[in-house]
Coordinates of C-alpha atoms and ligand atoms in Angstrom, one line a residue:
M1 CA 68.4 121.9 106.0
R2 CA 68.8 118.2 105.1
L3 CA 71.0 115.5 106.5
A4 CA 72.2 113.4 103.6
L5 CA 73.0 109.7 103.9
P6 CA 76.0 108.4 102.1
A7 CA 74.8 108.2 98.5
G8 CA 76.2 104.8 97.7
L9 CA 79.6 103.3 97.5
A10 CA 82.3 104.9 95.3
L11 CA 83.5 101.5 94.5
C12 CA 82.1 98.4 93.1
V13 CA 84.0 95.2 93.4
M14 CA 83.5 93.0 90.5
L15 CA 83.6 89.3 91.4
L16 CA 83.4 87.5 88.1
A17 CA 81.5 84.2 88.1
G18 CA 83.3 80.9 88.0
C19 CA 86.2 79.4 89.9
S20 CA 89.6 78.1 89.0
P21 CA 90.0 74.3 89.5
N22 CA 90.6 73.1 93.1
V23 CA 90.3 76.5 94.7
D24 CA 87.2 77.4 96.5
Y25 CA 86.4 81.1 96.9
Q26 CA 84.4 82.0 100.0
R27 CA 82.7 85.2 101.1
I28 CA 82.4 86.6 104.5
E29 CA 80.5 89.8 105.4
G30 CA 79.4 91.7 108.5
Q31 CA 79.2 95.1 110.1
T32 CA 81.9 97.3 111.6
M33 CA 82.8 100.9 112.0
G34 CA 79.3 102.1 111.1
T35 CA 79.4 100.4 107.8
R36 CA 79.8 96.9 106.3
Y37 CA 82.8 94.7 105.5
H38 CA 83.1 92.1 102.7
I39 CA 85.8 89.6 102.2
S40 CA 86.3 87.2 99.4
Y41 CA 89.1 84.7 99.6
A42 CA 90.5 81.4 98.3
S43 CA 89.8 78.8 100.9
L44 CA 92.4 76.0 101.3
G45 CA 90.5 73.7 103.7
K46 CA 89.5 73.6 107.3
A47 CA 92.0 76.2 108.6
T48 CA 90.2 78.8 106.5
A49 CA 86.6 77.7 106.8
P50 CA 84.3 80.8 106.8
A51 CA 82.9 80.3 110.3
A52 CA 86.3 80.1 112.0
L53 CA 87.7 82.9 110.0
Q54 CA 84.7 85.2 110.5
A55 CA 85.0 84.8 114.3
A56 CA 88.7 85.8 114.1
V57 CA 87.9 88.7 111.8
D58 CA 85.1 90.0 114.1
A59 CA 87.4 89.7 117.2
R60 CA 90.1 91.7 115.4
L61 CA 87.7 94.4 114.3
E62 CA 86.3 94.6 117.8
A63 CA 89.8 95.2 119.2
I64 CA 90.4 98.0 116.7
N65 CA 87.1 99.6 117.5
R66 CA 87.8 99.4 121.2
S67 CA 91.0 101.1 120.5
M68 CA 90.1 103.9 118.2
S69 CA 86.4 104.5 117.8
T70 CA 85.3 108.0 118.8
Y71 CA 81.7 106.6 118.8
R72 CA 82.4 104.5 121.9
D73 CA 82.7 105.6 125.5
D74 CA 84.9 102.7 126.4
S75 CA 87.6 103.2 123.7
V76 CA 91.2 104.1 124.2
I77 CA 90.8 107.2 122.0
T78 CA 87.8 108.4 124.1
A79 CA 89.9 107.9 127.3
F80 CA 92.7 110.0 125.7
N81 CA 90.2 112.7 124.5
R82 CA 88.7 113.0 128.0
A83 CA 92.0 112.9 129.9
P84 CA 93.2 116.1 131.5
V85 CA 96.4 117.8 130.4
G86 CA 99.4 116.0 131.9
Q87 CA 97.7 112.7 132.7
P88 CA 99.4 109.7 131.1
V89 CA 97.1 107.5 129.0
A90 CA 98.0 103.9 128.1
I91 CA 97.5 103.0 124.4
D92 CA 97.7 99.7 122.6
A93 CA 99.9 98.6 119.7
D94 CA 97.2 99.3 117.1
F95 CA 96.7 102.8 118.4
A96 CA 100.5 103.5 118.4
Q97 CA 100.8 102.2 114.8
V98 CA 97.8 104.4 113.5
L99 CA 99.3 107.4 115.4
R100 CA 102.6 106.8 113.7
L101 CA 101.0 106.6 110.2
A102 CA 98.8 109.6 111.0
R103 CA 101.8 111.7 112.1
Q104 CA 103.6 110.7 108.9
V105 CA 100.7 111.7 106.5
R106 CA 100.1 114.9 108.5
Q107 CA 103.7 115.9 107.9
D108 CA 103.9 114.8 104.3
S109 CA 100.6 116.5 103.4
A110 CA 101.7 119.8 105.1
G111 CA 98.8 119.5 107.6
A112 CA 96.0 118.8 105.2
F113 CA 95.4 115.5 107.0
D114 CA 95.5 116.1 110.8
P115 CA 94.2 113.6 113.4
A116 CA 94.0 116.5 115.9
V117 CA 90.8 117.9 114.2
A118 CA 88.4 116.1 116.6
E119 CA 87.2 119.3 118.3
L120 CA 86.5 121.0 115.0
V121 CA 84.8 117.9 113.7
D122 CA 82.5 118.0 116.8
L123 CA 82.0 121.8 116.6
W124 CA 80.8 121.5 113.0
G125 CA 78.5 118.6 114.0
F126 CA 80.3 116.0 111.9
G127 CA 81.3 113.9 114.9
A128 CA 79.7 111.2 117.1
R129 CA 77.2 113.6 118.6
R130 CA 75.3 116.2 116.6
S131 CA 72.7 118.6 118.0
V132 CA 69.7 120.0 116.1
Q133 CA 71.3 123.4 116.5
Q134 CA 74.4 122.2 114.7
M135 CA 72.2 121.0 111.8
M136 CA 70.6 124.4 111.4
S137 CA 73.4 126.8 111.6
I138 CA 77.2 127.1 111.2
P139 CA 79.3 127.7 114.4
D140 CA 80.3 131.1 115.7
A141 CA 83.6 132.4 114.2
N142 CA 85.1 132.9 117.7
A143 CA 84.3 129.3 118.6
I144 CA 85.9 128.1 115.4
E145 CA 89.0 130.0 116.1
A146 CA 89.2 128.8 119.7
A147 CA 88.7 125.2 118.6
R148 CA 91.3 125.6 115.8
G149 CA 93.8 126.8 118.5
R150 CA 93.2 123.7 120.6
S151 CA 93.5 121.3 117.6
N152 CA 97.2 121.2 117.9
F153 CA 98.7 117.8 117.2
D154 CA 102.1 118.9 118.7
A155 CA 100.3 118.8 122.1
V156 CA 100.1 115.0 121.8
T157 CA 103.4 113.7 123.3
Q158 CA 104.5 110.1 123.5
P159 CA 107.0 109.7 126.4
E160 CA 107.0 105.9 125.9
P161 CA 105.8 103.8 122.9
L162 CA 102.5 102.9 124.6
T163 CA 101.9 106.0 126.7
L164 CA 100.5 109.4 125.5
V165 CA 100.4 112.6 127.5
K166 CA 98.7 115.8 126.2
T167 CA 100.3 119.1 126.9
G168 CA 97.2 121.1 125.8
A169 CA 93.5 120.4 125.4
V170 CA 93.9 118.5 122.2
R171 CA 91.6 115.6 121.1
L172 CA 92.2 113.0 118.4
D173 CA 90.0 111.7 115.6
F174 CA 91.2 108.6 113.6
S175 CA 88.0 108.4 111.4
A176 CA 89.9 109.3 108.3
I177 CA 92.5 106.4 108.7
A178 CA 91.0 103.7 111.0
K179 CA 88.8 102.0 108.3
G180 CA 91.9 101.7 106.1
Y181 CA 93.9 100.3 109.1
G182 CA 91.1 97.8 109.7
V183 CA 91.4 96.5 106.2
D184 CA 95.2 96.2 106.6
A185 CA 94.7 94.3 109.9
I186 CA 92.2 91.8 108.3
A187 CA 94.4 91.3 105.3
A188 CA 97.3 90.5 107.7
L189 CA 95.0 88.1 109.6
L190 CA 94.1 86.3 106.3
R191 CA 97.8 85.9 105.4
E192 CA 98.4 84.5 108.9
H193 CA 95.8 81.9 108.1
G194 CA 97.7 81.0 104.9
V195 CA 95.3 82.8 102.6
A196 CA 97.1 84.2 99.5
H197 CA 94.2 85.3 97.3
Y198 CA 91.8 87.7 98.8
M199 CA 89.8 90.9 98.5
V200 CA 89.0 92.7 101.8
E201 CA 86.7 95.8 101.8
I202 CA 85.4 97.9 104.7
G203 CA 83.1 100.8 103.5
G204 CA 84.9 101.2 100.2
E205 CA 88.5 100.9 101.4
V206 CA 90.0 97.8 99.8
A207 CA 93.0 95.5 99.9
V208 CA 93.5 92.8 97.3
S209 CA 96.1 90.1 96.9
G210 CA 96.7 87.4 94.3
N211 CA 94.0 86.4 91.9
N212 CA 90.2 86.7 91.7
P213 CA 88.1 83.6 91.3
R214 CA 88.7 83.6 87.6
G215 CA 92.5 83.5 88.1
G216 CA 93.0 87.1 86.9
P217 CA 93.5 90.4 88.6
W218 CA 90.9 91.7 90.9
R219 CA 88.8 94.3 89.0
I220 CA 87.8 97.3 91.0
G221 CA 85.6 100.0 89.5
I222 CA 85.7 103.7 90.4
E223 CA 82.2 104.8 90.1
A224 CA 80.6 108.2 89.6
P225 CA 78.3 109.4 92.4
Q226 CA 74.7 108.2 92.2
A227 CA 73.6 111.6 90.8
A228 CA 75.4 110.4 87.6
R229 CA 73.6 107.0 87.9
G230 CA 76.5 105.2 89.5
R231 CA 78.3 105.0 86.1
T232 CA 81.7 103.2 86.3
L233 CA 84.3 105.7 85.3
T234 CA 87.2 103.4 85.1
M235 CA 88.2 99.9 86.1
L236 CA 91.4 99.1 87.9
N237 CA 93.1 95.7 87.4
L238 CA 94.9 94.8 90.6
H239 CA 96.8 91.8 91.9
E240 CA 98.4 93.4 95.0
A241 CA 97.0 96.7 96.1
A242 CA 95.9 98.9 99.0
M243 CA 93.3 101.4 98.0
A244 CA 91.0 104.0 99.6
T245 CA 88.5 106.6 98.4
S246 CA 87.2 109.9 99.9
G247 CA 84.3 111.7 98.4
D248 CA 82.1 114.8 99.1
Y249 CA 79.0 112.9 98.2
R250 CA 79.6 110.1 100.6
N251 CA 79.3 112.1 103.8
Y252 CA 78.0 115.6 103.9
I253 CA 75.5 117.9 105.5
E254 CA 73.5 120.8 104.0
I255 CA 72.9 124.0 106.0
D256 CA 70.8 126.7 104.4
G257 CA 71.3 125.2 101.0
Q258 CA 75.1 125.1 101.4
R259 CA 76.8 121.8 101.2
Y260 CA 79.6 120.9 103.6
A261 CA 81.7 117.7 103.3
H262 CA 82.6 116.1 106.5
I263 CA 86.2 117.2 105.9
I264 CA 87.8 120.1 107.8
D265 CA 90.7 122.1 106.5
P266 CA 92.8 122.0 109.7
R267 CA 94.6 125.1 108.6
T268 CA 91.4 127.3 108.6
G269 CA 89.1 125.4 110.9
Y270 CA 86.4 125.4 108.2
P271 CA 85.0 122.5 106.2
V272 CA 86.5 122.3 102.7
R273 CA 84.2 123.7 100.0
Q274 CA 85.7 123.3 96.6
T275 CA 86.6 119.6 96.8
P276 CA 87.0 117.0 94.2
T277 CA 83.9 114.8 93.9
S278 CA 86.1 111.9 94.9
V279 CA 89.7 110.9 95.3
T280 CA 90.9 107.3 95.1
V281 CA 94.5 106.6 96.3
L282 CA 96.7 103.5 96.0
A283 CA 99.5 103.4 98.6
S284 CA 101.7 100.9 100.4
S285 CA 99.0 100.3 103.0
V286 CA 95.2 100.9 103.1
A287 CA 95.7 103.1 106.2
L288 CA 98.1 105.4 104.3
A289 CA 95.8 105.4 101.2
D290 CA 92.8 106.3 103.5
A291 CA 94.7 109.2 105.2
W292 CA 96.0 110.5 101.9
A293 CA 92.6 110.3 100.2
T294 CA 91.3 112.6 103.0
A295 CA 94.3 114.9 102.6
F296 CA 93.6 115.2 98.8
M297 CA 90.1 116.4 99.5
V298 CA 91.7 119.3 101.4
L299 CA 94.6 120.2 99.1
D300 CA 94.3 122.4 96.1
P301 CA 94.7 120.6 92.7
E302 CA 98.2 121.8 91.9
R303 CA 99.6 121.0 95.3
A304 CA 97.8 117.7 95.3
Q305 CA 99.3 116.7 92.0
E306 CA 102.8 117.8 93.2
L307 CA 102.5 115.8 96.4
A308 CA 101.2 112.7 94.6
R309 CA 104.1 112.7 92.3
Q310 CA 106.6 113.4 95.1
H311 CA 105.4 110.5 97.2
G312 CA 104.8 108.2 94.3
L313 CA 101.1 107.8 95.0
A314 CA 98.7 106.5 92.5
V315 CA 95.8 108.9 92.7
Y316 CA 92.6 109.2 90.6
W317 CA 90.5 112.4 91.0
V318 CA 86.9 112.8 89.9
V319 CA 85.8 116.4 89.6
T320 CA 82.5 118.0 88.8
N321 CA 82.4 121.4 86.9
P322 CA 79.8 124.1 87.7
Q323 CA 77.6 122.6 84.9
G324 CA 77.6 119.3 86.7
E325 CA 79.8 117.5 84.2
L326 CA 82.2 114.9 85.5
S327 CA 85.8 114.7 84.5
S328 CA 88.8 112.8 85.9
R329 CA 92.5 113.1 86.1
F330 CA 95.2 110.9 87.6
S331 CA 98.8 111.0 88.8
P332 CA 101.6 109.3 86.8
A333 CA 101.7 106.3 89.1
M334 CA 98.0 105.6 88.5
Q335 CA 98.5 105.1 84.8
A336 CA 99.8 101.5 85.1
H337 CA 96.6 100.4 86.9
L338 CA 94.1 101.8 84.5
G339 CA 92.6 98.9 82.6
T340 CA 89.8 98.6 80.2
R341 CA 86.2 98.5 81.2
Ligands
LIG1 P1 87.4 110.0 105.2 O1 86.0 109.5 105.0 O2 88.4 108.9 105.3 O3 87.8 111.1 104.3 O4 87.4 110.6 106.7 C1 86.5 111.7 107.0 C2 86.4 111.8 108.6 O5 87.7 112.2 109.1 C3 85.5 113.0 109.0 O6 84.2 112.5 109.2 C4 86.2 113.5 110.3 O7 85.8 112.6 111.4 C5 87.7 113.2 110.1 N1 88.3 114.4 109.4 C6 87.8 115.5 108.9 N2 88.7 116.3 108.3 C7 89.9 115.7 108.6 C8 91.2 116.1 108.2 N3 91.5 117.2 107.6 N4 92.2 115.2 108.7 C9 91.9 114.1 109.3 N5 90.7 113.7 109.6 C10 89.7 114.5 109.3
LIG2 MG1 90.3 108.8 104.7

């Protein structure tokens, strides 16, 4: 039995040296959502000085965490998860927006992405609290079935835009979408401050806009897992993009030599087993890309390709065969973004 730490980022963001004339690129970084964030942006003077911007960024991220972190006792999502059936719970605008996007991807992915998996996530020991027992053995089949029955998103009702009421013992988990939403929120904040050229990244989920410091597209690498020496598999050249990655090597536990990714198939109640090594998605927002990347870890390859095409999503899959060899495939919409190394 071994508890693995995330084995390195799936992405590396290449900031090429040098700056275009008259534009000063600044970097801000810090911690949030159990990981780190990095921002690089073209500063236009006092209004976008790093110290002032960083305070605004940290305040915005704190508000999002207070809304939707299952790791906090004082969050809105924890209040909802603890509320009895029938009791109204007040939510904030960020929560309502993430719920709306989550509902959309749940529907479009035929339930592969489902924010109502919280109880299953906890039962398998992938959540905020994990007991030693959970690290040693898999849960009892009856307990899995009971938790699956309660993981019913339809039991989350919204009688008013900022009020939720549960009609069954359902609990929510936004971990598969909140980081992406955080990136969107910081990108919006930068735009409000007049920043047009930026790269925002939280734990591998990325938004870019405009140009990099060299005046060209932002270059974002999709890397192989560290077992393959972190080799860059492909480089994306992006001016305007919202991108997220899910991967089995980033977050998993091993019980009795069997590896379980932190992703549950909501339709069975069991963690997914035959997953791609990683899935990178470009979508109209990072929140949607984040949710879809998780969905594509659950969906079988044919269905995944079909849904990617149907929803016009640019998707890049990295798969490992039983001999440990890596290969990749991509959806038609990804083709346009694939650059040269
Ligand atoms: P990500 O790293 O974005 O793929 O999110 C993984 C996290 O989302 C897990 O650690 C769980 O907390 C939660 N999760 C697991 N399975 C699902 C699922 N099928 N749909 C939505 N969230 C999930
Ligand atoms: Mg995700």
